[in-house]
Short mmCIF file of C-alpha atoms in Angstrom, two decimals:
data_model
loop_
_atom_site.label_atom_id
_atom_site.label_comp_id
_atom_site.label_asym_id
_atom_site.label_seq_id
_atom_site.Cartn_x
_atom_site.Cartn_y
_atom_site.Cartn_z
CA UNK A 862 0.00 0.00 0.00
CA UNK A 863 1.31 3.46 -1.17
CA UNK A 864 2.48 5.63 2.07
CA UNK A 865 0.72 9.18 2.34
CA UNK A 866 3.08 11.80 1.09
CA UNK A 867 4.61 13.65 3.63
CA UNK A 868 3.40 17.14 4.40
CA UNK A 869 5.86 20.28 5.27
CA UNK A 870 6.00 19.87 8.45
CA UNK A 871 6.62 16.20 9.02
CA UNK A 872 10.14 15.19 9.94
CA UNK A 873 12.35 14.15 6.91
CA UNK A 874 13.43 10.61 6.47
CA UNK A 875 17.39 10.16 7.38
CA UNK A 876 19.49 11.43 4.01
CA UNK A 877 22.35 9.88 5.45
CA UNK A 878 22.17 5.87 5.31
CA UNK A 879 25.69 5.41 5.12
CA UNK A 880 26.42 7.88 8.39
CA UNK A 881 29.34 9.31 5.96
CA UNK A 882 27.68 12.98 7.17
CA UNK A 883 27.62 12.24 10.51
CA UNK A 884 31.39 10.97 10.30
CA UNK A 885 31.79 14.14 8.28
CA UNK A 886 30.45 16.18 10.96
CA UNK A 887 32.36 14.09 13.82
CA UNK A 888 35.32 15.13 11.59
CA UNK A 889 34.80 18.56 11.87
CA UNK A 890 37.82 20.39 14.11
CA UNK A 891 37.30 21.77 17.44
CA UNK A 892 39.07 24.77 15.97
CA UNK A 893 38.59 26.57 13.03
CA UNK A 894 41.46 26.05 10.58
CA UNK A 895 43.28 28.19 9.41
CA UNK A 896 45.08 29.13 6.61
CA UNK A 897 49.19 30.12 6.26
CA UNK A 898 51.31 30.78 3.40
CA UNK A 899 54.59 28.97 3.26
CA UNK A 900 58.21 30.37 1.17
CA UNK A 901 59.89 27.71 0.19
CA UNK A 902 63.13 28.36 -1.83
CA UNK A 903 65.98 26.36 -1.34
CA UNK A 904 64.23 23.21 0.19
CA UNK A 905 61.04 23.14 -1.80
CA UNK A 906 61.87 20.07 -3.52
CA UNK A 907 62.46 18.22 0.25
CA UNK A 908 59.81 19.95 2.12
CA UNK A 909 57.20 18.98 -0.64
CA UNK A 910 58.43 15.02 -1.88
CA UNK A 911 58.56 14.59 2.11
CA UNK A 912 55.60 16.35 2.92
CA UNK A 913 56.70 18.55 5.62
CA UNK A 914 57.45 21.49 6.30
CA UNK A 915 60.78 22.50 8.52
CA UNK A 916 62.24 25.88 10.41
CA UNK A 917 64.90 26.11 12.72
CA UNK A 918 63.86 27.71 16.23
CA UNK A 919 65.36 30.65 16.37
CA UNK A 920 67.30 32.94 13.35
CA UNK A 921 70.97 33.36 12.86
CA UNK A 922 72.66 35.09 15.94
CA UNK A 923 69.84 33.45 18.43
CA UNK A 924 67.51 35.93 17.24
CA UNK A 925 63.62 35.13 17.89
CA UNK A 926 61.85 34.58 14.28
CA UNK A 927 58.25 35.42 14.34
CA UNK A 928 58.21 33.01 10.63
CA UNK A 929 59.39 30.54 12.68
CA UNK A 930 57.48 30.85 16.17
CA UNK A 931 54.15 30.94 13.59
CA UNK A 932 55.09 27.36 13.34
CA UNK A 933 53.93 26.45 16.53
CA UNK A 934 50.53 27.36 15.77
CA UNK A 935 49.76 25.10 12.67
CA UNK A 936 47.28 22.20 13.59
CA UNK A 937 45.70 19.61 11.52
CA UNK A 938 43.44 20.32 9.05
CA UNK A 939 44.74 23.88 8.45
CA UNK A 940 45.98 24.75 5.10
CA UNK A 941 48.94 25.47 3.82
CA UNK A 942 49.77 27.46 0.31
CA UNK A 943 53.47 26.54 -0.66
CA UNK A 944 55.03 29.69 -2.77
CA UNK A 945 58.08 28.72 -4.60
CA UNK A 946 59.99 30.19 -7.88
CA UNK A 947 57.76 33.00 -7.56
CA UNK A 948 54.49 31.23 -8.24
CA UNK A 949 51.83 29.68 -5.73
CA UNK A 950 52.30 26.23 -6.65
CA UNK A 951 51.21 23.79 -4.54
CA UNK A 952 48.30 23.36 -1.59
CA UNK A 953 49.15 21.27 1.70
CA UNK A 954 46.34 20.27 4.47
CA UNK A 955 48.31 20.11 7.60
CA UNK A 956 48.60 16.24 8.97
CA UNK A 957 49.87 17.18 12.32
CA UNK A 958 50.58 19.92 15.36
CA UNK A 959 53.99 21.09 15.23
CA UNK A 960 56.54 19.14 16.98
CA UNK A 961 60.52 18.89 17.45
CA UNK A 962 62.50 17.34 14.83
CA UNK A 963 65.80 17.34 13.85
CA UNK A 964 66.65 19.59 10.43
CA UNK A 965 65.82 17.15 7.50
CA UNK A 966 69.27 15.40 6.55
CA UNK A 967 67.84 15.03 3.07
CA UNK A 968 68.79 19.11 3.45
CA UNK A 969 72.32 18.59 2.86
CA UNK A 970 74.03 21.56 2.43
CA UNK A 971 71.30 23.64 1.92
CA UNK A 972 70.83 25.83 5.47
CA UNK A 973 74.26 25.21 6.72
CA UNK A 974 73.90 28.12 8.97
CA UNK A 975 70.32 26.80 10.61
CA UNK A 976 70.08 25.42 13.85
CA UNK A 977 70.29 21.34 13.77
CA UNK A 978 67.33 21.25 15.47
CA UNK A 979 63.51 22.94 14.26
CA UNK A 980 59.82 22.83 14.39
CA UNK A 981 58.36 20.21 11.80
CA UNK A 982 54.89 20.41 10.63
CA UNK A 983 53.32 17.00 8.42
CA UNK A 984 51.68 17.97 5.88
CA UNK A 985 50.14 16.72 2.65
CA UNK A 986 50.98 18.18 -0.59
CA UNK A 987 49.58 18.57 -4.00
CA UNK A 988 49.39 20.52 -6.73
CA UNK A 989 47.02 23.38 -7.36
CA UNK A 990 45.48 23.57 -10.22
CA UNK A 991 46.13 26.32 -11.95
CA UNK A 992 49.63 27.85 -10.44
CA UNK A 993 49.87 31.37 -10.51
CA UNK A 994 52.31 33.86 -10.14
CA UNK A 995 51.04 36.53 -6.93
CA UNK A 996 52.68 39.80 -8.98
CA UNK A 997 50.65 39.51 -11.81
CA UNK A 998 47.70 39.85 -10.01
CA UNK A 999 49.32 42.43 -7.43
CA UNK A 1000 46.72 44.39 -7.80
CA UNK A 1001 43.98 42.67 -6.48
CA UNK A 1002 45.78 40.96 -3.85
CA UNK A 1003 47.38 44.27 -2.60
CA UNK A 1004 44.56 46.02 -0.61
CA UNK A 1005 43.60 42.39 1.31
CA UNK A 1006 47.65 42.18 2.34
CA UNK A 1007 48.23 42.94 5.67
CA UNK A 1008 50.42 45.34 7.76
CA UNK A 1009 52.22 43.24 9.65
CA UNK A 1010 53.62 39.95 8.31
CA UNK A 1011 52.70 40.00 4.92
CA UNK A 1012 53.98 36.83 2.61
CA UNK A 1013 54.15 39.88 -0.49
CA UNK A 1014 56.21 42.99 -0.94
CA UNK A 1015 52.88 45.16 -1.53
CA UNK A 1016 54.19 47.51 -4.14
CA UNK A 1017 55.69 44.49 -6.08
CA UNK A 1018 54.08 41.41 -5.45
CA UNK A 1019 57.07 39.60 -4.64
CA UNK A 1020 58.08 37.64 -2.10
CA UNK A 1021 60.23 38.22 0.90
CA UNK A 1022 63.23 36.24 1.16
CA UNK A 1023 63.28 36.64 4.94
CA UNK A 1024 59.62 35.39 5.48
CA UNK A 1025 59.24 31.09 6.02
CA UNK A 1026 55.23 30.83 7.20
CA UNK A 1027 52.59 33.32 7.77
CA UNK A 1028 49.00 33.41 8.31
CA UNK A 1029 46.43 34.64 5.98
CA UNK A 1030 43.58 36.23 6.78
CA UNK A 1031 40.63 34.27 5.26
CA UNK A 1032 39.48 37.16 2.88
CA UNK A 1033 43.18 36.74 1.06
CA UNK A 1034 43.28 33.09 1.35
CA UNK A 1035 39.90 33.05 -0.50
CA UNK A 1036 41.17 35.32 -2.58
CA UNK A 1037 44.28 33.01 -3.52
CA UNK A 1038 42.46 29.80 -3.31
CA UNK A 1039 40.67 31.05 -5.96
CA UNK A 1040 43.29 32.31 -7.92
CA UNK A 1041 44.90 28.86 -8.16
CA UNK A 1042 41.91 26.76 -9.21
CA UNK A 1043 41.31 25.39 -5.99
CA UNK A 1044 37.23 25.15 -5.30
CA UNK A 1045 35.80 25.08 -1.74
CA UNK A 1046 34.57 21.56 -2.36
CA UNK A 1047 37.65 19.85 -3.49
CA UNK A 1048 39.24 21.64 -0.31
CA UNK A 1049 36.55 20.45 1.93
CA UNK A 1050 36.86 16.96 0.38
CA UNK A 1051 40.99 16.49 0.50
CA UNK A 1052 40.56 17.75 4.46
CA UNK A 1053 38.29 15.26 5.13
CA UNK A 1054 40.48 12.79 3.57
CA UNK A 1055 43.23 13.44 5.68
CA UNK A 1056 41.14 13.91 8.88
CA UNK A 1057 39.15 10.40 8.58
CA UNK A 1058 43.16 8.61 8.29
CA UNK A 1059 44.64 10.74 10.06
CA UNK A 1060 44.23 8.79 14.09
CA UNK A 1061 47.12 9.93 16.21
CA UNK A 1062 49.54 11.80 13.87
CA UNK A 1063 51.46 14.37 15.34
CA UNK A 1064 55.29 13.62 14.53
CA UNK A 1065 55.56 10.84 17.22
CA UNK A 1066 56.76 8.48 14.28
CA UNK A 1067 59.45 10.93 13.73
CA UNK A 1068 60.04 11.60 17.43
CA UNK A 1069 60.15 7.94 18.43
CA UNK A 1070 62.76 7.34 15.64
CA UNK A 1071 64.78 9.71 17.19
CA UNK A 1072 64.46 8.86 20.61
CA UNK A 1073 65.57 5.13 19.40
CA UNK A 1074 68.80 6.52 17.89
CA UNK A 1075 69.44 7.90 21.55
CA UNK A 1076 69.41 5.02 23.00
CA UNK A 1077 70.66 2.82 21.00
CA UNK A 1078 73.71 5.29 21.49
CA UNK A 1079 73.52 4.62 25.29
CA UNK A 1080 73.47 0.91 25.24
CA UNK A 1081 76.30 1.30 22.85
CA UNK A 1082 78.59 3.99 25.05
CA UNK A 1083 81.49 2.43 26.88
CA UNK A 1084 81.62 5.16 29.15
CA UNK A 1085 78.59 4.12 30.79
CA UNK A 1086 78.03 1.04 33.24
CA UNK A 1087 74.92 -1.01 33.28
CA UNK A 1088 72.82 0.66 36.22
CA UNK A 1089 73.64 3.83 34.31
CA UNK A 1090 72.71 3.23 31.35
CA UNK A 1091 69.26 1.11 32.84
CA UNK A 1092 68.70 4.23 35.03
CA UNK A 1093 68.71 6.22 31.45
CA UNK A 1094 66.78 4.31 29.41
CA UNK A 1095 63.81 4.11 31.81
CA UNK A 1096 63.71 7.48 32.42
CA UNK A 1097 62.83 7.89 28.93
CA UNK A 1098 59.32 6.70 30.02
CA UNK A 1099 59.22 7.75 33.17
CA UNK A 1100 60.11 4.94 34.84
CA UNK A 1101 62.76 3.89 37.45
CA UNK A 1102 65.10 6.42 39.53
CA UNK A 1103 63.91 9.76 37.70
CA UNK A 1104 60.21 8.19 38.73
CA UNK A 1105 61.17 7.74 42.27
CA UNK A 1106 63.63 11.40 41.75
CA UNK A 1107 60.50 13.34 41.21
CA UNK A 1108 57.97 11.75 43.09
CA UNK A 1109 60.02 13.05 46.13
CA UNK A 1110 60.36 16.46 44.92
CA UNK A 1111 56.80 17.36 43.19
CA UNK A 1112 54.86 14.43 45.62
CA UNK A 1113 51.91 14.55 43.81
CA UNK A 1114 49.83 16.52 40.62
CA UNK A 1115 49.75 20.07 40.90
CA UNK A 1116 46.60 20.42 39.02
CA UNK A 1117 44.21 17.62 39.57
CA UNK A 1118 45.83 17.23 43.81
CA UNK A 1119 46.20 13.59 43.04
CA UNK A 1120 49.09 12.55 45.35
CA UNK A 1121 48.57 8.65 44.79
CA UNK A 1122 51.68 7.52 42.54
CA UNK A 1123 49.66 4.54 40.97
CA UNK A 1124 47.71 7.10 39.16
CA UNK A 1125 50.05 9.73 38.37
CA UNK A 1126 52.54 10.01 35.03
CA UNK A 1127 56.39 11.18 35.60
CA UNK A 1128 57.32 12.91 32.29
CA UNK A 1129 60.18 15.12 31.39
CA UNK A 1130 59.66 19.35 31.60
CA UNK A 1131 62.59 19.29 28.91
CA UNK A 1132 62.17 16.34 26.62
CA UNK A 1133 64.26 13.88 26.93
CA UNK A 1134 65.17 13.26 23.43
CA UNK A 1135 66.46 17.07 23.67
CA UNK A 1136 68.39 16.56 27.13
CA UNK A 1137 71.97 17.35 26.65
CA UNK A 1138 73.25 14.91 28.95
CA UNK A 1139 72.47 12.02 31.40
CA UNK A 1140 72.61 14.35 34.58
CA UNK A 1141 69.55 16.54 32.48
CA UNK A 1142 67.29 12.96 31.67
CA UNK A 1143 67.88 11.69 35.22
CA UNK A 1144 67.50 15.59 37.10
CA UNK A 1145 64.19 15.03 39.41
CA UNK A 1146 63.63 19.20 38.93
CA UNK A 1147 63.62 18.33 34.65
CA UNK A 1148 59.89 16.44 35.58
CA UNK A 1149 56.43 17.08 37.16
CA UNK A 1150 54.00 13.96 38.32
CA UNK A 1151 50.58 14.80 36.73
CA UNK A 1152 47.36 13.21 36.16
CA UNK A 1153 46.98 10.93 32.28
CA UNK A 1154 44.88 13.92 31.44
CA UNK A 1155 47.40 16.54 33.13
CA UNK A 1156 50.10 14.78 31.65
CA UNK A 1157 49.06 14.41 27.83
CA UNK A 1158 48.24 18.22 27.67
CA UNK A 1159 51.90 19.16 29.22
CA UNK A 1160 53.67 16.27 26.86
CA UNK A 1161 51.85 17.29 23.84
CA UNK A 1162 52.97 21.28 24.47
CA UNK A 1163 49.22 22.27 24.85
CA UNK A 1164 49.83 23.45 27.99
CA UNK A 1165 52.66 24.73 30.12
CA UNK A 1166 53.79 27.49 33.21
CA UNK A 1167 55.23 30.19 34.21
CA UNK A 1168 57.86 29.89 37.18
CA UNK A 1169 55.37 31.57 39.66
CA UNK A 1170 52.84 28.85 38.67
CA UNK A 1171 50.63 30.66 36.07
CA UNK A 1172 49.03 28.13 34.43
CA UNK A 1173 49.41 28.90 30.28
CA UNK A 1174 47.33 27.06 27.92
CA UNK A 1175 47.76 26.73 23.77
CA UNK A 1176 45.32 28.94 21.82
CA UNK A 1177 45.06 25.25 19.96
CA UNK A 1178 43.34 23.82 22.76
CA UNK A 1179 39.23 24.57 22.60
CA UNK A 1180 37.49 25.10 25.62
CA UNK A 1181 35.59 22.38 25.95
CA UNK A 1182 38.75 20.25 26.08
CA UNK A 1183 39.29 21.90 29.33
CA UNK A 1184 36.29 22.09 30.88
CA UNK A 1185 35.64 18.24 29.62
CA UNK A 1186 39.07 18.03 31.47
CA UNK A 1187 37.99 19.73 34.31
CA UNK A 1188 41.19 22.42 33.78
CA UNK A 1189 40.72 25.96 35.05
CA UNK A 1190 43.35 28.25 33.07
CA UNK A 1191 43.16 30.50 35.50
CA UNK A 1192 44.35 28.14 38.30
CA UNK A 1193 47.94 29.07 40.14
CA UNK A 1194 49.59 25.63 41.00
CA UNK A 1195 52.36 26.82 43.26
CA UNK A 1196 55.52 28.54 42.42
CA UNK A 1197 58.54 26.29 41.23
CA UNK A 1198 61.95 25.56 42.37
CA UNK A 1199 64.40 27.60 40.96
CA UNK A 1200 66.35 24.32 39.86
CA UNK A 1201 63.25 23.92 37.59
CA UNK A 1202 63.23 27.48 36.09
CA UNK A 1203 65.49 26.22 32.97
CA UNK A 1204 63.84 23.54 32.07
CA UNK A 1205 60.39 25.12 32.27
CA UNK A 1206 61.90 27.83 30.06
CA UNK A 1207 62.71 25.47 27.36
CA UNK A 1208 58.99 23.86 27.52
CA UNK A 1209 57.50 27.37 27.19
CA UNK A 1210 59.82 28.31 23.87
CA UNK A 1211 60.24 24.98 22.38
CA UNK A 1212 57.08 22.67 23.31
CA UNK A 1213 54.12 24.55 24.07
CA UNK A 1214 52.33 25.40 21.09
CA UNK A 1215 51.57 28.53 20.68
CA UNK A 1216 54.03 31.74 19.20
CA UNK A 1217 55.64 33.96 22.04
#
């Protein structure tokens, strides 16, 4: 028997059999992404057959690089317009938060004078369709530049050779997008590519690799006898004598005021893949004892302190992560030893994710 048609105001059977819409939305990012333009000149070729992209930390001389810090604010899903040759050539959806990396051997020569040691970004390149160089079209793109960190000289429409990655406001990444053949739907598609693989990514491939070489190096020094180099290796997760080291000084989470050990995490303020020495992996002030929760935010760089105990939180992290979390950003958790001062120093510049 043929059903009664439905009238206006009945409720619509499901459009979505498959649930790929609700994955879709599921998809979606807590934060909106955003876009950045990339220079790549020298290491183009790398950067984009690797799909990464790589700055040192800081500019020749020690000097603080805001093309660098900008780095720390890329997140997956965000996309990324590579510039190279003078032409906008290729579009990248970001496959990761930054993290710590070592400067690409593949580099060779190329950057002799950067630091050996950067902020890495995965991310997945392809071509645009229709690459385009930015001066010929100077004049359109000119009034949406901006002020301060512009990826175009405005009078010229060339680039600046001192700029890596900047952000774009979204008027003038529309306005490129478009320029370079690159529709809203193929965009939305290729993020939701990434997105639905994408599971844990955030360099820890690359991070664990290194780690490995590290200790393989350990087990391997002659310098070193056994309990040493045991005492080393665990503390690499937090186990063993820089465990029992820290649990002594910090005696329980400073957020959550969980004191019981069999539910707290001893992790490393200062990596320790980027310690500079055994006495630095095995220091009790180089660690805090948090909560899983606590801990993941601190280890991941989405949170981090000041020495007085200001608690300082990633603009990447949305704020229902912390209230699901149960994490006040206002909260003071005590002031720290001055033995830990250095090491917190190096979380703020190098791990927490955020620009300075």
């Amino acid at each position: 028997m043929s059903q009664p048609p439905l009238s206006p105001d009945a409720p619509h059977p499901p459009q979505d059999p498959g649930g790929l819409d609700s994955l879709r939305r599921a998809l979606q990012p807590q934060r909106t992404p955003r876009h950045w333009w990339v220079n790549q000149n020298r290491t183009w070729r790398q950067e984009q057959q690797g799909d990464y992209i790589w700055s040192p930390v800081r500019s020749r001389g020690g000097r603080r690089n805001p093309y660098y810090d900008f780095m720390r604010e890329v997140g997956p899903g965000d996309v990324v317009l590579a510039y190279h040759g003078g032409r906008i050539q290729r579009l990248g959806i970001a496959r990761s938060f930054c993290y710590d990396a070592p400067k690409p051997t593949e580099f060779g020569s190329r950057g002799d004078y950067w630091e050996d040691w950067g902020h890495r970004v995965s991310v997945r390149f392809t071509p645009v369709p229709r690459p385009f160089r930015p001066r010929d079209v100077i004049e359109r793109l000119r009034p949406l530049l901006p002020a301060r960190y512009s990826p175009l000289q405005p009078e010229s429409g060339h680039g600046l050779q001192n700029l890596y990655l900047t952000p774009l406001s979204e008027p003038l990444a529309q306005v490129v997008l478009e320029l370079a053949g690159v529709p809203q739907a193929m965009l939305a598609e290729r993020r939701f590519a990434l997105l639905a693989g994408l599971g844990e990514y955030d360099g820890a491939a690359v991070t664990g690799a290194i780690e490995s070489r590290i200790e393989a190096r350990i087990r391997e020094a002659a310098d070193l006898d056994a309990t040493t180099k045991t005492s080393l290796i665990e503390a690499r997760v937090g186990q063993g004598e820089f465990r029992a080291r820290v649990l002594q000084l910090e005696g329980g989470c400073r957020i959550t005021g969980v004191r019981d050990p069999v539910h707290l995490v001893a992790s490393h303020i200062k990596p320790w893949r980027a310690c500079q020495d055994g006495r630095e992996r095995l220091d009790g002030h180089n660690g805090l004892v948090l909560a899983p929760h606590a801990d993941h935010l601190f280890d991941r760089g989405f949170l981090s302190f000041r020495d007085n105990g200001e608690m300082l939180v990633s603009p990447l992290v949305g704020p229902e992560i912390l209230s699901a979390f149960h994490i006040d950003p206002a909260q003071r958790v005590g002031h720290f030893r001055d033995e830990q001062a250095p090491y917190l120093q190096y979380h703020r510049l190098h791990v927490l994710r955020r620009a300075m």
